[in-house]
Amino acid sequence: EPEVTQTPSHQVTQMGQEVILRCVPISNHLYFYWYRQILGQKVEFLVSFYNNEISEKSEIFDDQFSVERPDGSNFTLKIRSTKLEDSAMYFCASRGVTSVLSEQYFGPGTRLTVT
Amino acid sequence: GNSVTQMEGPVTLSEEAFLTINCTYTATGYPSLFWYVQYPGEGLQLLLKATKADDKGSNKGFEATYRKETTSFHLEKGSVQVSDSAVYFCASRGDAGNMLTFGGGTRLMVKP
């Protein structure tokens, strides 16, 4: 069964450093998402991406964040200058286009720890 | 905006016990409703969904009914197993079909 994959599974970085979280969505999907979950809190929407541009973003997704689909398979989330409060589990998801009701498939997540 | 509220955990049950995890939502329009499950060390997996009022989603013995009058989507299972131990997330998605709004998650622990 096709699945969304994410790398790395755990990333430790120092405050102020740039990080790139990588995702490989399901191959025929065209809608892509990033969510995050701070420990003990809700899963929160960050951004959605379609047709090589951001289609929706939340207040969390400020200028420190960016997304890119650099090739036909990867979907990345970059945090330019990490802060302690960026420590969270980051989930990538993708969705097909067969129906607006089609489900989002989630990856296993990347745990980001900012020290 | 949309929001989802679910009961806090952890919920600890013995095997074969009946499970209910409450979920209520606020939304404009007619959202679709979902339950996702997260097993230890894994990502979020869709457990079941319902797209309109009175729909019942079901999967693996779990079920939930979309109740518009009470804005609820409670998750139930008649007889839980140890393997059901996981974190369960209720979520809604608006008419535009884009972002999901999640509840806080409920950890279920089933003891043999």
PDB file of C-alpha atoms in Angstrom:
ATOM      1  CA  GLU A   1       0.000   0.000   0.000  1.00  0.00           C
ATOM      2  CA  PRO A   2       1.415   3.416  -0.891  1.00  0.00           C
ATOM      3  CA  GLU A   3       2.407   5.590   2.024  1.00  0.00           C
ATOM      4  CA  VAL A   4       3.772   8.994   2.880  1.00  0.00           C
ATOM      5  CA  THR A   5       7.341   8.909   4.161  1.00  0.00           C
ATOM      6  CA  GLN A   6       9.242  11.515   6.143  1.00  0.00           C
ATOM      7  CA  THR A   7      12.901  12.034   6.940  1.00  0.00           C
ATOM      8  CA  PRO A   8      14.542  12.301   9.340  1.00  0.00           C
ATOM      9  CA  SER A   9      12.495  10.683  12.056  1.00  0.00           C
ATOM     10  CA  HIS A  10      14.208  12.857  14.648  1.00  0.00           C
ATOM     11  CA  GLN A  11      16.122  16.093  14.135  1.00  0.00           C
ATOM     12  CA  VAL A  12      18.002  17.931  16.853  1.00  0.00           C
ATOM     13  CA  THR A  13      19.175  21.445  16.098  1.00  0.00           C
ATOM     14  CA  GLN A  14      20.412  24.505  17.899  1.00  0.00           C
ATOM     15  CA  MET A  15      18.342  27.647  18.190  1.00  0.00           C
ATOM     16  CA  GLY A  16      18.886  29.943  15.222  1.00  0.00           C
ATOM     17  CA  GLN A  17      19.836  27.164  12.833  1.00  0.00           C
ATOM     18  CA  GLU A  18      17.977  26.343   9.645  1.00  0.00           C
ATOM     19  CA  VAL A  19      16.288  22.979   9.290  1.00  0.00           C
ATOM     20  CA  ILE A  20      14.688  21.248   6.356  1.00  0.00           C
ATOM     21  CA  LEU A  21      12.148  18.533   6.947  1.00  0.00           C
ATOM     22  CA  ARG A  22      11.528  16.215   4.050  1.00  0.00           C
ATOM     23  CA  CYS A  23       8.470  14.362   2.900  1.00  0.00           C
ATOM     24  CA  VAL A  24       7.737  12.050   0.009  1.00  0.00           C
ATOM     25  CA  PRO A  25       3.991  12.135  -0.631  1.00  0.00           C
ATOM     26  CA  ILE A  26       2.059   9.358  -2.311  1.00  0.00           C
ATOM     27  CA  SER A  27       3.066   9.424  -5.952  1.00  0.00           C
ATOM     28  CA  ASN A  28      -0.183  10.390  -7.680  1.00  0.00           C
ATOM     29  CA  HIS A  29      -1.284  12.905  -5.051  1.00  0.00           C
ATOM     30  CA  LEU A  30      -1.305  16.596  -5.817  1.00  0.00           C
ATOM     31  CA  TYR A  31      -2.361  18.273  -2.563  1.00  0.00           C
ATOM     32  CA  PHE A  32       0.246  18.460   0.184  1.00  0.00           C
ATOM     33  CA  TYR A  33       0.090  19.577   3.787  1.00  0.00           C
ATOM     34  CA  TRP A  34       2.210  20.208   6.841  1.00  0.00           C
ATOM     35  CA  TYR A  35       0.857  19.949  10.371  1.00  0.00           C
ATOM     36  CA  ARG A  36       2.631  20.095  13.681  1.00  0.00           C
ATOM     37  CA  GLN A  37       1.979  18.855  17.188  1.00  0.00           C
ATOM     38  CA  ILE A  38       3.724  20.423  20.118  1.00  0.00           C
ATOM     39  CA  LEU A  39       4.114  17.855  22.887  1.00  0.00           C
ATOM     40  CA  GLY A  40       0.863  17.452  24.768  1.00  0.00           C
ATOM     41  CA  GLN A  41      -1.041  19.821  22.499  1.00  0.00           C
ATOM     42  CA  LYS A  42      -3.330  19.610  19.478  1.00  0.00           C
ATOM     43  CA  VAL A  43      -2.284  18.751  15.961  1.00  0.00           C
ATOM     44  CA  GLU A  44      -2.248  22.131  14.196  1.00  0.00           C
ATOM     45  CA  PHE A  45      -2.469  22.931  10.503  1.00  0.00           C
ATOM     46  CA  LEU A  46       0.478  24.841   9.067  1.00  0.00           C
ATOM     47  CA  VAL A  47       0.128  25.013   5.314  1.00  0.00           C
ATOM     48  CA  SER A  48      -1.393  23.417   2.231  1.00  0.00           C
ATOM     49  CA  PHE A  49       0.225  23.345  -1.186  1.00  0.00           C
ATOM     50  CA  TYR A  50      -1.200  22.696  -4.620  1.00  0.00           C
ATOM     51  CA  ASN A  51      -0.029  23.324  -8.143  1.00  0.00           C
ATOM     52  CA  ASN A  52       3.331  24.613  -6.913  1.00  0.00           C
ATOM     53  CA  GLU A  53       1.943  27.265  -4.659  1.00  0.00           C
ATOM     54  CA  ILE A  54       0.603  27.705  -1.163  1.00  0.00           C
ATOM     55  CA  SER A  55      -3.180  27.423  -1.173  1.00  0.00           C
ATOM     56  CA  GLU A  56      -3.790  28.077   2.511  1.00  0.00           C
ATOM     57  CA  LYS A  57      -1.680  28.782   5.587  1.00  0.00           C
ATOM     58  CA  SER A  58      -2.265  29.320   9.265  1.00  0.00           C
ATOM     59  CA  GLU A  59      -1.071  32.100  11.541  1.00  0.00           C
ATOM     60  CA  ILE A  60       1.725  29.815  12.718  1.00  0.00           C
ATOM     61  CA  PHE A  61       3.212  29.727   9.221  1.00  0.00           C
ATOM     62  CA  ASP A  62       5.089  33.025   9.372  1.00  0.00           C
ATOM     63  CA  ASP A  63       8.060  34.286   7.371  1.00  0.00           C
ATOM     64  CA  GLN A  64      10.377  31.838   9.114  1.00  0.00           C
ATOM     65  CA  PHE A  65       8.634  28.962   7.344  1.00  0.00           C
ATOM     66  CA  SER A  66       8.669  28.021   3.701  1.00  0.00           C
ATOM     67  CA  VAL A  67       7.643  25.027   1.634  1.00  0.00           C
ATOM     68  CA  GLU A  68       8.907  23.721  -1.621  1.00  0.00           C
ATOM     69  CA  ARG A  69       8.428  20.900  -4.037  1.00  0.00           C
ATOM     70  CA  PRO A  70      11.908  20.855  -5.520  1.00  0.00           C
ATOM     71  CA  ASP A  71      11.339  17.865  -7.767  1.00  0.00           C
ATOM     72  CA  GLY A  72       8.585  15.459  -8.695  1.00  0.00           C
ATOM     73  CA  SER A  73       8.674  13.526  -5.459  1.00  0.00           C
ATOM     74  CA  ASN A  74       9.817  15.565  -2.453  1.00  0.00           C
ATOM     75  CA  PHE A  75       7.889  18.135  -0.450  1.00  0.00           C
ATOM     76  CA  THR A  76       9.945  20.075   2.071  1.00  0.00           C
ATOM     77  CA  LEU A  77       9.326  22.350   5.023  1.00  0.00           C
ATOM     78  CA  LYS A  78      12.103  24.786   5.856  1.00  0.00           C
ATOM     79  CA  ILE A  79      12.425  26.706   9.083  1.00  0.00           C
ATOM     80  CA  ARG A  80      14.982  29.469   8.546  1.00  0.00           C
ATOM     81  CA  SER A  81      15.971  30.310  12.102  1.00  0.00           C
ATOM     82  CA  THR A  82      14.617  27.842  14.603  1.00  0.00           C
ATOM     83  CA  LYS A  83      13.281  28.883  17.980  1.00  0.00           C
ATOM     84  CA  LEU A  84      12.816  26.784  21.088  1.00  0.00           C
ATOM     85  CA  GLU A  85       9.048  26.885  20.544  1.00  0.00           C
ATOM     86  CA  ASP A  86       9.437  25.217  17.150  1.00  0.00           C
ATOM     87  CA  SER A  87      10.139  21.956  18.968  1.00  0.00           C
ATOM     88  CA  ALA A  88       7.304  19.674  17.904  1.00  0.00           C
ATOM     89  CA  MET A  89       6.337  16.673  15.835  1.00  0.00           C
ATOM     90  CA  TYR A  90       5.854  17.725  12.219  1.00  0.00           C
ATOM     91  CA  PHE A  91       3.508  15.690  10.048  1.00  0.00           C
ATOM     92  CA  CYS A  92       3.319  15.741   6.284  1.00  0.00           C
ATOM     93  CA  ALA A  93       0.128  14.668   4.522  1.00  0.00           C
ATOM     94  CA  SER A  94      -1.022  14.293   0.945  1.00  0.00           C
ATOM     95  CA  ARG A  95      -4.341  13.945  -0.809  1.00  0.00           C
ATOM     96  CA  GLY A  96      -5.444  12.815  -4.235  1.00  0.00           C
ATOM     97  CA  VAL A  97      -7.682  14.808  -6.503  1.00  0.00           C
ATOM     98  CA  THR A  98     -10.419  12.294  -7.199  1.00  0.00           C
ATOM     99  CA  SER A  99     -12.778  14.080  -4.869  1.00  0.00           C
ATOM    100  CA  VAL A 100     -12.777  17.062  -2.570  1.00  0.00           C
ATOM    101  CA  LEU A 101     -13.896  14.553   0.056  1.00  0.00           C
ATOM    102  CA  SER A 102     -10.861  12.313  -0.387  1.00  0.00           C
ATOM    103  CA  GLU A 103      -8.843  11.723   2.735  1.00  0.00           C
ATOM    104  CA  GLN A 104      -5.456  13.039   3.702  1.00  0.00           C
ATOM    105  CA  TYR A 105      -2.774  10.402   4.215  1.00  0.00           C
ATOM    106  CA  PHE A 106      -0.254  11.209   6.909  1.00  0.00           C
ATOM    107  CA  GLY A 107       3.395  10.353   7.271  1.00  0.00           C
ATOM    108  CA  PRO A 108       4.927   9.073  10.525  1.00  0.00           C
ATOM    109  CA  GLY A 109       6.231  12.496  11.466  1.00  0.00           C
ATOM    110  CA  THR A 110       9.574  14.136  12.186  1.00  0.00           C
ATOM    111  CA  ARG A 111      10.313  15.025  15.765  1.00  0.00           C
ATOM    112  CA  LEU A 112      12.159  18.343  15.835  1.00  0.00           C
ATOM    113  CA  THR A 113      14.016  19.261  18.994  1.00  0.00           C
ATOM    114  CA  VAL A 114      15.461  22.767  19.221  1.00  0.00           C
ATOM    115  CA  THR A 115      18.009  23.252  21.966  1.00  0.00           C
TER     116      THR A 115
ATOM    117  CA  GLY B   1     -13.531  29.437  12.913  1.00  0.00           C
ATOM    118  CA  ASN B   2     -13.824  25.681  13.237  1.00  0.00           C
ATOM    119  CA  SER B   3     -12.902  23.908  16.432  1.00  0.00           C
ATOM    120  CA  VAL B   4     -13.017  20.370  17.793  1.00  0.00           C
ATOM    121  CA  THR B   5     -13.201  19.368  21.431  1.00  0.00           C
ATOM    122  CA  GLN B   6     -12.696  15.844  22.664  1.00  0.00           C
ATOM    123  CA  MET B   7     -12.528  14.286  26.072  1.00  0.00           C
ATOM    124  CA  GLU B   8      -9.189  14.334  27.766  1.00  0.00           C
ATOM    125  CA  GLY B   9      -7.414  11.131  28.532  1.00  0.00           C
ATOM    126  CA  PRO B  10      -5.964   8.886  29.351  1.00  0.00           C
ATOM    127  CA  VAL B  11      -8.834   6.461  29.173  1.00  0.00           C
ATOM    128  CA  THR B  12      -7.926   3.157  30.773  1.00  0.00           C
ATOM    129  CA  LEU B  13     -10.133   0.141  30.122  1.00  0.00           C
ATOM    130  CA  SER B  14      -9.964  -3.586  30.571  1.00  0.00           C
ATOM    131  CA  GLU B  15     -10.081  -5.801  27.513  1.00  0.00           C
ATOM    132  CA  GLU B  16     -13.618  -6.346  26.172  1.00  0.00           C
ATOM    133  CA  ALA B  17     -14.926  -3.203  27.856  1.00  0.00           C
ATOM    134  CA  PHE B  18     -17.148  -0.728  26.005  1.00  0.00           C
ATOM    135  CA  LEU B  19     -15.447   2.406  24.737  1.00  0.00           C
ATOM    136  CA  THR B  20     -16.818   5.892  24.204  1.00  0.00           C
ATOM    137  CA  ILE B  21     -14.661   8.873  23.366  1.00  0.00           C
ATOM    138  CA  ASN B  22     -16.664  12.071  23.134  1.00  0.00           C
ATOM    139  CA  CYS B  23     -16.109  14.618  20.397  1.00  0.00           C
ATOM    140  CA  THR B  24     -17.986  17.833  19.662  1.00  0.00           C
ATOM    141  CA  TYR B  25     -17.338  20.379  16.960  1.00  0.00           C
ATOM    142  CA  THR B  26     -18.137  23.931  16.004  1.00  0.00           C
ATOM    143  CA  ALA B  27     -18.132  24.873  12.362  1.00  0.00           C
ATOM    144  CA  THR B  28     -19.719  27.053   9.753  1.00  0.00           C
ATOM    145  CA  GLY B  29     -21.442  25.152   7.016  1.00  0.00           C
ATOM    146  CA  TYR B  30     -21.388  21.391   6.855  1.00  0.00           C
ATOM    147  CA  PRO B  31     -18.038  19.940   7.796  1.00  0.00           C
ATOM    148  CA  SER B  32     -16.863  16.411   7.201  1.00  0.00           C
ATOM    149  CA  LEU B  33     -15.863  14.605  10.383  1.00  0.00           C
ATOM    150  CA  PHE B  34     -13.069  12.135  10.990  1.00  0.00           C
ATOM    151  CA  TRP B  35     -11.471   9.944  13.586  1.00  0.00           C
ATOM    152  CA  TYR B  36      -7.744   9.353  13.234  1.00  0.00           C
ATOM    153  CA  VAL B  37      -5.692   6.900  15.283  1.00  0.00           C
ATOM    154  CA  GLN B  38      -2.011   7.128  16.120  1.00  0.00           C
ATOM    155  CA  TYR B  39      -0.302   3.951  17.268  1.00  0.00           C
ATOM    156  CA  PRO B  40       2.988   4.310  19.155  1.00  0.00           C
ATOM    157  CA  GLY B  41       5.782   5.452  16.859  1.00  0.00           C
ATOM    158  CA  GLU B  42       3.512   5.795  13.833  1.00  0.00           C
ATOM    159  CA  GLY B  43       1.719   8.544  11.947  1.00  0.00           C
ATOM    160  CA  LEU B  44      -1.946   9.426  11.933  1.00  0.00           C
ATOM    161  CA  GLN B  45      -4.163   6.847  10.248  1.00  0.00           C
ATOM    162  CA  LEU B  46      -7.728   7.501   9.195  1.00  0.00           C
ATOM    163  CA  LEU B  47     -10.005   5.265  11.249  1.00  0.00           C
ATOM    164  CA  LEU B  48     -13.406   6.359   9.965  1.00  0.00           C
ATOM    165  CA  LYS B  49     -15.241   9.323   8.538  1.00  0.00           C
ATOM    166  CA  ALA B  50     -18.690  10.778   7.926  1.00  0.00           C
ATOM    167  CA  THR B  51     -19.478  13.500   5.449  1.00  0.00           C
ATOM    168  CA  LYS B  52     -23.048  14.495   6.252  1.00  0.00           C
ATOM    169  CA  ALA B  53     -25.554  14.502   9.079  1.00  0.00           C
ATOM    170  CA  ASP B  54     -26.745  11.098  10.298  1.00  0.00           C
ATOM    171  CA  ASP B  55     -23.966   9.292   8.430  1.00  0.00           C
ATOM    172  CA  LYS B  56     -22.326   6.542  10.437  1.00  0.00           C
ATOM    173  CA  GLY B  57     -18.676   5.827   9.857  1.00  0.00           C
ATOM    174  CA  SER B  58     -17.376   2.416  10.874  1.00  0.00           C
ATOM    175  CA  ASN B  59     -14.148   0.470  10.715  1.00  0.00           C
ATOM    176  CA  LYS B  60     -12.453  -2.301  12.721  1.00  0.00           C
ATOM    177  CA  GLY B  61     -15.391  -2.455  15.130  1.00  0.00           C
ATOM    178  CA  PHE B  62     -15.301   1.285  15.799  1.00  0.00           C
ATOM    179  CA  GLU B  63     -18.189   3.493  14.811  1.00  0.00           C
ATOM    180  CA  ALA B  64     -19.266   7.120  15.074  1.00  0.00           C
ATOM    181  CA  THR B  65     -22.443   8.890  13.995  1.00  0.00           C
ATOM    182  CA  TYR B  66     -22.516  12.466  12.702  1.00  0.00           C
ATOM    183  CA  ARG B  67     -25.086  14.199  14.903  1.00  0.00           C
ATOM    184  CA  LYS B  68     -25.838  17.659  13.602  1.00  0.00           C
ATOM    185  CA  GLU B  69     -28.374  18.436  16.326  1.00  0.00           C
ATOM    186  CA  THR B  70     -25.796  17.913  19.068  1.00  0.00           C
ATOM    187  CA  THR B  71     -22.741  18.789  16.901  1.00  0.00           C
ATOM    188  CA  SER B  72     -21.143  15.553  18.014  1.00  0.00           C
ATOM    189  CA  PHE B  73     -19.218  12.642  16.539  1.00  0.00           C
ATOM    190  CA  HIS B  74     -18.569  10.308  19.455  1.00  0.00           C
ATOM    191  CA  LEU B  75     -16.369   7.271  18.875  1.00  0.00           C
ATOM    192  CA  GLU B  76     -17.611   3.918  20.191  1.00  0.00           C
ATOM    193  CA  LYS B  77     -16.484   0.323  20.239  1.00  0.00           C
ATOM    194  CA  GLY B  78     -18.354  -2.481  21.880  1.00  0.00           C
ATOM    195  CA  SER B  79     -15.378  -4.560  22.986  1.00  0.00           C
ATOM    196  CA  VAL B  80     -11.876  -3.111  23.032  1.00  0.00           C
ATOM    197  CA  GLN B  81      -8.681  -5.107  22.639  1.00  0.00           C
ATOM    198  CA  VAL B  82      -5.173  -4.501  23.932  1.00  0.00           C
ATOM    199  CA  SER B  83      -4.169  -3.734  20.333  1.00  0.00           C
ATOM    200  CA  ASP B  84      -6.558  -0.759  20.317  1.00  0.00           C
ATOM    201  CA  SER B  85      -4.238   1.085  22.698  1.00  0.00           C
ATOM    202  CA  ALA B  86      -3.357   4.282  20.870  1.00  0.00           C
ATOM    203  CA  VAL B  87      -4.132   7.990  20.702  1.00  0.00           C
ATOM    204  CA  TYR B  88      -7.402   8.875  18.980  1.00  0.00           C
ATOM    205  CA  PHE B  89      -7.969  12.230  17.304  1.00  0.00           C
ATOM    206  CA  CYS B  90     -11.290  13.680  16.241  1.00  0.00           C
ATOM    207  CA  ALA B  91     -11.072  16.118  13.332  1.00  0.00           C
ATOM    208  CA  SER B  92     -13.259  18.232  11.092  1.00  0.00           C
ATOM    209  CA  ARG B  93     -12.789  19.558   7.601  1.00  0.00           C
ATOM    210  CA  GLY B  94     -14.759  22.428   6.135  1.00  0.00           C
ATOM    211  CA  ASP B  95     -16.698  22.582   2.913  1.00  0.00           C
ATOM    212  CA  ALA B  96     -13.652  23.690   0.940  1.00  0.00           C
ATOM    213  CA  GLY B  97     -12.083  20.325   1.650  1.00  0.00           C
ATOM    214  CA  ASN B  98      -8.713  21.579   2.661  1.00  0.00           C
ATOM    215  CA  MET B  99      -7.276  21.833   6.129  1.00  0.00           C
ATOM    216  CA  LEU B 100      -8.173  19.528   8.991  1.00  0.00           C
ATOM    217  CA  THR B 101      -8.948  20.888  12.440  1.00  0.00           C
ATOM    218  CA  PHE B 102      -8.030  18.421  15.189  1.00  0.00           C
ATOM    219  CA  GLY B 103      -9.117  17.874  18.725  1.00  0.00           C
ATOM    220  CA  GLY B 104      -6.529  17.439  21.432  1.00  0.00           C
ATOM    221  CA  GLY B 105      -6.347  13.655  21.169  1.00  0.00           C
ATOM    222  CA  THR B 106      -7.378  11.012  23.695  1.00  0.00           C
ATOM    223  CA  ARG B 107      -4.971   8.322  24.787  1.00  0.00           C
ATOM    224  CA  LEU B 108      -6.622   4.921  25.212  1.00  0.00           C
ATOM    225  CA  MET B 109      -4.913   2.254  27.270  1.00  0.00           C
ATOM    226  CA  VAL B 110      -6.420  -1.214  27.242  1.00  0.00           C
ATOM    227  CA  LYS B 111      -5.219  -3.674  29.869  1.00  0.00           C
ATOM    228  CA  PRO B 112      -5.466  -7.438  29.497  1.00  0.00           C
TER     229      PRO B 112
END
